[in-house]
Coordinates of C-alpha atoms in Angstrom, one line a residue:
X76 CA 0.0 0.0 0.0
X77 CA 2.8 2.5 -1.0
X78 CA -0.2 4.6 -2.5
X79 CA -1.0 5.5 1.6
X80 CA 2.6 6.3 2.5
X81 CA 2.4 9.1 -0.8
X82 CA -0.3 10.5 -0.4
X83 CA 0.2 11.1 3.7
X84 CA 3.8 12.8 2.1
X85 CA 1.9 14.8 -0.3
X86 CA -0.5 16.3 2.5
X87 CA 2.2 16.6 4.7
X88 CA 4.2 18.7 1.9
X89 CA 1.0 20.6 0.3
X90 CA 0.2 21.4 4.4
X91 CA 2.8 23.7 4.4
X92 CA 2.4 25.7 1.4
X93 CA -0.4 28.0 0.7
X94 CA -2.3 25.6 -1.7
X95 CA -5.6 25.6 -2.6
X96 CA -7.9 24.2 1.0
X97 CA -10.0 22.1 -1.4
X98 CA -7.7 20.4 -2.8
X99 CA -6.3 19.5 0.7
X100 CA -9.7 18.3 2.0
X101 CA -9.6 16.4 -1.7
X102 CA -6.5 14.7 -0.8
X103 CA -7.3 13.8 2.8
X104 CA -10.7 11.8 1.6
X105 CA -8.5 10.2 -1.1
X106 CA -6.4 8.9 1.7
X107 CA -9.0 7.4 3.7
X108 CA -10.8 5.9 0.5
X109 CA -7.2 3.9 0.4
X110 CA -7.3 3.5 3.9
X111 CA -10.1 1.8 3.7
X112 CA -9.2 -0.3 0.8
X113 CA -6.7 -1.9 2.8
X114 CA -8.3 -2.3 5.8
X115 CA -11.1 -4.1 3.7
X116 CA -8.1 -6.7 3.3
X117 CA -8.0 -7.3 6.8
X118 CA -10.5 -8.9 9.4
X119 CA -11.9 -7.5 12.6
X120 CA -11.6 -9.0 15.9
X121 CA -14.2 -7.8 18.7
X122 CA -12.3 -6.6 22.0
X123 CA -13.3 -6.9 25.3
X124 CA -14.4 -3.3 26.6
X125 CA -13.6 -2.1 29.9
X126 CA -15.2 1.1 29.3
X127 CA -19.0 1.3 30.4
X128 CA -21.3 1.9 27.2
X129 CA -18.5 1.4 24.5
X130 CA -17.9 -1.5 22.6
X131 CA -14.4 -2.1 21.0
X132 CA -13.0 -3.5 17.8
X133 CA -9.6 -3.7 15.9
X134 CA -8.2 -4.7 13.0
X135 CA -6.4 -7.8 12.6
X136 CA -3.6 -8.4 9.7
X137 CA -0.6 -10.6 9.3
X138 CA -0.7 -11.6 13.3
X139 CA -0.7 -8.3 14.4
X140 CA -4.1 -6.0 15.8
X141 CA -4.3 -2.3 15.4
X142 CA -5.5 0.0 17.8
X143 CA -9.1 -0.5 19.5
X144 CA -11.5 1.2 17.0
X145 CA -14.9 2.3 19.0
X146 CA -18.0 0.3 16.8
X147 CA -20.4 3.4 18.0
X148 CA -18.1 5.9 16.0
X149 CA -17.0 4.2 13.7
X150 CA -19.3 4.6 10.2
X151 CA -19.0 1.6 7.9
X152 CA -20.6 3.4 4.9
X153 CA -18.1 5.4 2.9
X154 CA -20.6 6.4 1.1
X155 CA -22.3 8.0 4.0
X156 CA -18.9 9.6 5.2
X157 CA -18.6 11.1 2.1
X158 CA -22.1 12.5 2.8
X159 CA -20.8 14.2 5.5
X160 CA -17.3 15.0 4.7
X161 CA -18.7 17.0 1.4
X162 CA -21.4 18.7 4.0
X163 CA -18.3 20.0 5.6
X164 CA -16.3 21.0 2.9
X165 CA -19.2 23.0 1.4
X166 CA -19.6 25.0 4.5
X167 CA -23.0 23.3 5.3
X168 CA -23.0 22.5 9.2
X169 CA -26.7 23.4 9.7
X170 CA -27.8 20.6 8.3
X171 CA -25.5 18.1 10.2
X172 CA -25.0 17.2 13.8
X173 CA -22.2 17.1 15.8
X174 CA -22.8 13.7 16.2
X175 CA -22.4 13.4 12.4
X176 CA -19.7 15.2 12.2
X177 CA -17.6 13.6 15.2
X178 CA -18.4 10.6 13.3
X179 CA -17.1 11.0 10.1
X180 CA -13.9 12.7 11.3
X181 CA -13.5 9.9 13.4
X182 CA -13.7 7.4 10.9
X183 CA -11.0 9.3 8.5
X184 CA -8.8 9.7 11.4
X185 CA -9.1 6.4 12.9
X186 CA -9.1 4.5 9.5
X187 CA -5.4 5.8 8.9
X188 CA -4.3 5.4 12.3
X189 CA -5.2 1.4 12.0
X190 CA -3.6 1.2 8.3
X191 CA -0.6 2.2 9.9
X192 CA -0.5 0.2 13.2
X193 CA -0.7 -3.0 10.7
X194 CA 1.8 -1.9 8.1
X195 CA 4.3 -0.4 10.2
X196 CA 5.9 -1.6 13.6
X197 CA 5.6 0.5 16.2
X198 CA 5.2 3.9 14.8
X199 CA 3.1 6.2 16.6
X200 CA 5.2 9.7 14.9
X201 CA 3.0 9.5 11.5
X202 CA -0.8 8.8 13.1
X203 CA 0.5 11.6 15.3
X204 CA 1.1 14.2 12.5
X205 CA -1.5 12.9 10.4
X206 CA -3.7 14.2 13.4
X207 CA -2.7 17.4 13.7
X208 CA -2.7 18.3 10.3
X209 CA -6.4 17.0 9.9
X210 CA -7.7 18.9 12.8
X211 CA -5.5 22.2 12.0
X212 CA -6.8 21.7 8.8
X213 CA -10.7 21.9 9.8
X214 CA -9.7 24.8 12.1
X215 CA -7.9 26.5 9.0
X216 CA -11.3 26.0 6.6
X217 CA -13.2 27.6 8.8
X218 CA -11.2 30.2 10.3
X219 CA -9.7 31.3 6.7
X220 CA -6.5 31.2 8.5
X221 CA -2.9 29.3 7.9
X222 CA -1.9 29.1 11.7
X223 CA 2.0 29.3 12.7
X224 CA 4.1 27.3 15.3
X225 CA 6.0 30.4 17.1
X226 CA 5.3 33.5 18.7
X227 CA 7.9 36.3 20.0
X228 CA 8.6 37.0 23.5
X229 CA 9.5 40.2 24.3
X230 CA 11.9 40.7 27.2
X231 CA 14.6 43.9 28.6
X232 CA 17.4 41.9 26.6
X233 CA 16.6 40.9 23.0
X234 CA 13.7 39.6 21.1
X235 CA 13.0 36.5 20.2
X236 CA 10.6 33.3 19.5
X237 CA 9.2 30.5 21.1
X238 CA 8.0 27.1 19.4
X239 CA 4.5 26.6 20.2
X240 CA 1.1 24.7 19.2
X241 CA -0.5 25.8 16.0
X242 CA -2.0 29.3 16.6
X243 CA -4.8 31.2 14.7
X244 CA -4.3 34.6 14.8
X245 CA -8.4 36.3 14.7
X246 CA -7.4 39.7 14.2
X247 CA -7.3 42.9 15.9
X248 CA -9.1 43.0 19.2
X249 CA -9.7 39.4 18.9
X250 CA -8.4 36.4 20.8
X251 CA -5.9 34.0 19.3
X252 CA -6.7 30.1 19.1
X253 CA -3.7 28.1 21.1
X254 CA -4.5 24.5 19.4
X255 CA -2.8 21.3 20.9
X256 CA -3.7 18.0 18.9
X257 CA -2.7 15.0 20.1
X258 CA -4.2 11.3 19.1
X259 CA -3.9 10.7 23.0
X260 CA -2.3 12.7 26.1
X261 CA -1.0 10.2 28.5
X262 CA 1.0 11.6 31.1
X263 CA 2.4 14.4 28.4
X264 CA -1.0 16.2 29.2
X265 CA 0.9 19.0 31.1
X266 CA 2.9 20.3 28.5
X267 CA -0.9 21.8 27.2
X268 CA -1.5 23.7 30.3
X269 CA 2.3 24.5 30.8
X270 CA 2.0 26.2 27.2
X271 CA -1.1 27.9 28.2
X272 CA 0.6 28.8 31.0
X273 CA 3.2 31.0 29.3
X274 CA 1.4 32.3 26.7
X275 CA -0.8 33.7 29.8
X276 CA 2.2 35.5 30.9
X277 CA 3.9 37.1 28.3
X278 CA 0.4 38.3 26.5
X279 CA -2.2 38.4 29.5
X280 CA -4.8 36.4 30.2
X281 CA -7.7 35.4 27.5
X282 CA -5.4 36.7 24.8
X283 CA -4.7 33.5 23.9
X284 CA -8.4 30.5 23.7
X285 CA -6.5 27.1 24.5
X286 CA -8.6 24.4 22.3
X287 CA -7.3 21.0 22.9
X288 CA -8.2 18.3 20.4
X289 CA -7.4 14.7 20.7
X290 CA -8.5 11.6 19.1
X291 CA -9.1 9.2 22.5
X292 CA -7.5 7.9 25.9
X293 CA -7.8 4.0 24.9
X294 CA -5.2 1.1 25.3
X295 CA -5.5 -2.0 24.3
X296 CA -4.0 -5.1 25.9
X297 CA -2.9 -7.0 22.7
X298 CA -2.8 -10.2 25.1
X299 CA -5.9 -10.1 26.8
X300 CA -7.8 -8.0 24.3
X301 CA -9.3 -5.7 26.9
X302 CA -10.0 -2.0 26.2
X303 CA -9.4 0.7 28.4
X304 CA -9.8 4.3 29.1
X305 CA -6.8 6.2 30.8
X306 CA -8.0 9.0 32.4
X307 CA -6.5 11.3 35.0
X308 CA -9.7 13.6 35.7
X309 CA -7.9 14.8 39.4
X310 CA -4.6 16.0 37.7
X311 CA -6.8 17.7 35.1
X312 CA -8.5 19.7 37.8
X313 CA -5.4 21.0 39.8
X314 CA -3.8 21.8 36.2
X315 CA -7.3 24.0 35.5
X316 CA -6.8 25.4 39.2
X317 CA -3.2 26.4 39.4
X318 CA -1.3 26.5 36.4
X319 CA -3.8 27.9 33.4
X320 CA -7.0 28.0 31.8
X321 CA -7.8 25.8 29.2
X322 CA -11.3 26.6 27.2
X323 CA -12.3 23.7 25.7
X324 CA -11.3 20.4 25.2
X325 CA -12.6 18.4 22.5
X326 CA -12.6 14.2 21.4
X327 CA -13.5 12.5 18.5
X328 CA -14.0 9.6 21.1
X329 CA -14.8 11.7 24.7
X330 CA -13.6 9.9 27.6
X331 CA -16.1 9.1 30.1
X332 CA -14.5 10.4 33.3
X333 CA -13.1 13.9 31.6
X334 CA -16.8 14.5 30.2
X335 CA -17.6 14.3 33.7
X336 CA -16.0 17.6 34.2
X337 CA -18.0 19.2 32.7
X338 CA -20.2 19.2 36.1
X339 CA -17.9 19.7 38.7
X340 CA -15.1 22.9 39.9
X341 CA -13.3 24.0 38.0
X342 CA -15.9 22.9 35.3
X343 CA -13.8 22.0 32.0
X344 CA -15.5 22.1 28.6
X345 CA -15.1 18.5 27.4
X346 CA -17.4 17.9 24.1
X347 CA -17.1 15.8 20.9
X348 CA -15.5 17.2 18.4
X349 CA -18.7 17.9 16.4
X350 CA -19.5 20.7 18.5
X351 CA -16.8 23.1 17.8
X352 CA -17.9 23.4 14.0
X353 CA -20.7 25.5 16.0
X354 CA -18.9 26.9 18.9
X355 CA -16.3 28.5 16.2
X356 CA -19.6 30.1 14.5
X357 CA -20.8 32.0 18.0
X358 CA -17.3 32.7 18.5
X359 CA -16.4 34.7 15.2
X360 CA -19.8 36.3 14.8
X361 CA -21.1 36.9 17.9
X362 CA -17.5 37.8 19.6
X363 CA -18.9 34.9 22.5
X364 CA -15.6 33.9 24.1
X365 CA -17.5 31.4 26.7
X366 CA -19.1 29.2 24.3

């Protein structure tokens, strides 16, 4: 399946450049359409869940199983993910959920993350920056915006920059977007609020809108074939408390225990995906910073 490995190094070079946006979202569904012709090659072997309501498949190919794929996200139908995909490309999110839309990004993302579990060994580098070129890529659609990866810092002595997250720049007397992606955080979770953190202090509080995305928290026991969520919800809190502000934190597979704090101090805005196609909408023309 060479033709996966190209076209993830085409996106990867086109990303950078200033091409045309539809004919990156073109290239990402051509990807998963071969995705999914390889994964059609392979069999699927059901997975014991540990998490309450989910259910948990993977892939299975040449003795090896690819990450757990959640059956209640995952949409079978390319036809219907091209429904949806083409929805969002056109601009028309009124007329989809965020259900929907979680759904089919999920799928995409997911779909390439399993074709390379199975065809590579051990390589978690290229789902990782397939991931965060997908989402910065939705965030760059709608925001009409190419985002960069430094900012300056200003001190007494000299000027300077700092490597950073993508950031969306909104204009004059507008926030900025400070977007982590990850495809999991694991104990590297910190680094978001430390980053948070310094934006915070060289530019002031709510200068900068820290919008997390990740793909999900599961682990799979290739032994056993159990499926579970890792979750640190009390680490979470005392980052929200004492280092920085985060504003929202979205999943294309939301973790049952950080959706849960959503309800308790500090409350943290954990939703699917979906629902920043909507929140970003309020956001830009309304000025709501709090949705």
């Amino acid at each position: 399946m060479q033709e996966v490995f190209d076209l993830y190094n085409k996106i990867k070079k086109v990303s950078k450049s200033n091409k045309d946006i539809d004919s990156i979202s073109n290239l990402f569904f051509e990807l998963y359409i071969k995705n999914c012709e390889f994964l059609s090659s392979t069999s699927q072997v059901n997975l014991i869940s540990k998490v309450p309501t989910k259910q948990y498949f993977s892939f299975s190919y040449n003795n090896k199983i690819s990450r757990a794929v959640n059956k209640g996200s995952y949409i079978p139908d390319q036809v219907e993910v091209y429904r949806i995909f083409n929805n969002l490309v056109n601009g028309d999110y009124s007329i989809l959920s965020p259900e929907e839309i979680t759904k089919c990004l999920y799928t995409i993302s997911i779909s390439f993350c399993c074709t390379i579990d199975l065809l590579k060994q051990g390589d978690q580098k290229t789902p990782g920056t397939f991931f965060e070129y997908f989402i910065s890529h939705w965030f760059s659609r709608i925001l009409e915006l190419r985002p960069t990866s430094r900012v300056d810092v200003l001190n007494l002595d000299m000027r300077t920059s700092l490597p950073t997250d993508f950031i969306y720049d909104l204009g004059q007397n507008k926030p900025k977007i400070h977007l982590p992606v990850k495809t999991s955080t694991r104990e590297r979770v910190i680094q978001v609020w430390a980053h948070q953190k310094l934006l915070d202090g060289v530019y002031g509080v709510g200068r900068f809108l820290g919008m997390l995305v990740c793909l999900t928290e599961t682990k799979v026991d290739k032994k056993s074939k159990e499926v579970i969520e890792i979750c640190v919800p009390e680490q979470w809190r005392l980052y929200q408390m004492y280092i920085a502000q985060m504003d929202s934190i979205y999943y294309l597979d939301v973790p049952i225990k950080y959706f849960e704090l959503n309800n308790i101090y500090p409350p943290i805005r954990v939703k699917q995906f979906g629902e920043f196609f909507y929140d970003i909408q309020t956001l830009i023309e309304d000025g709501n910073y709090n949705v």
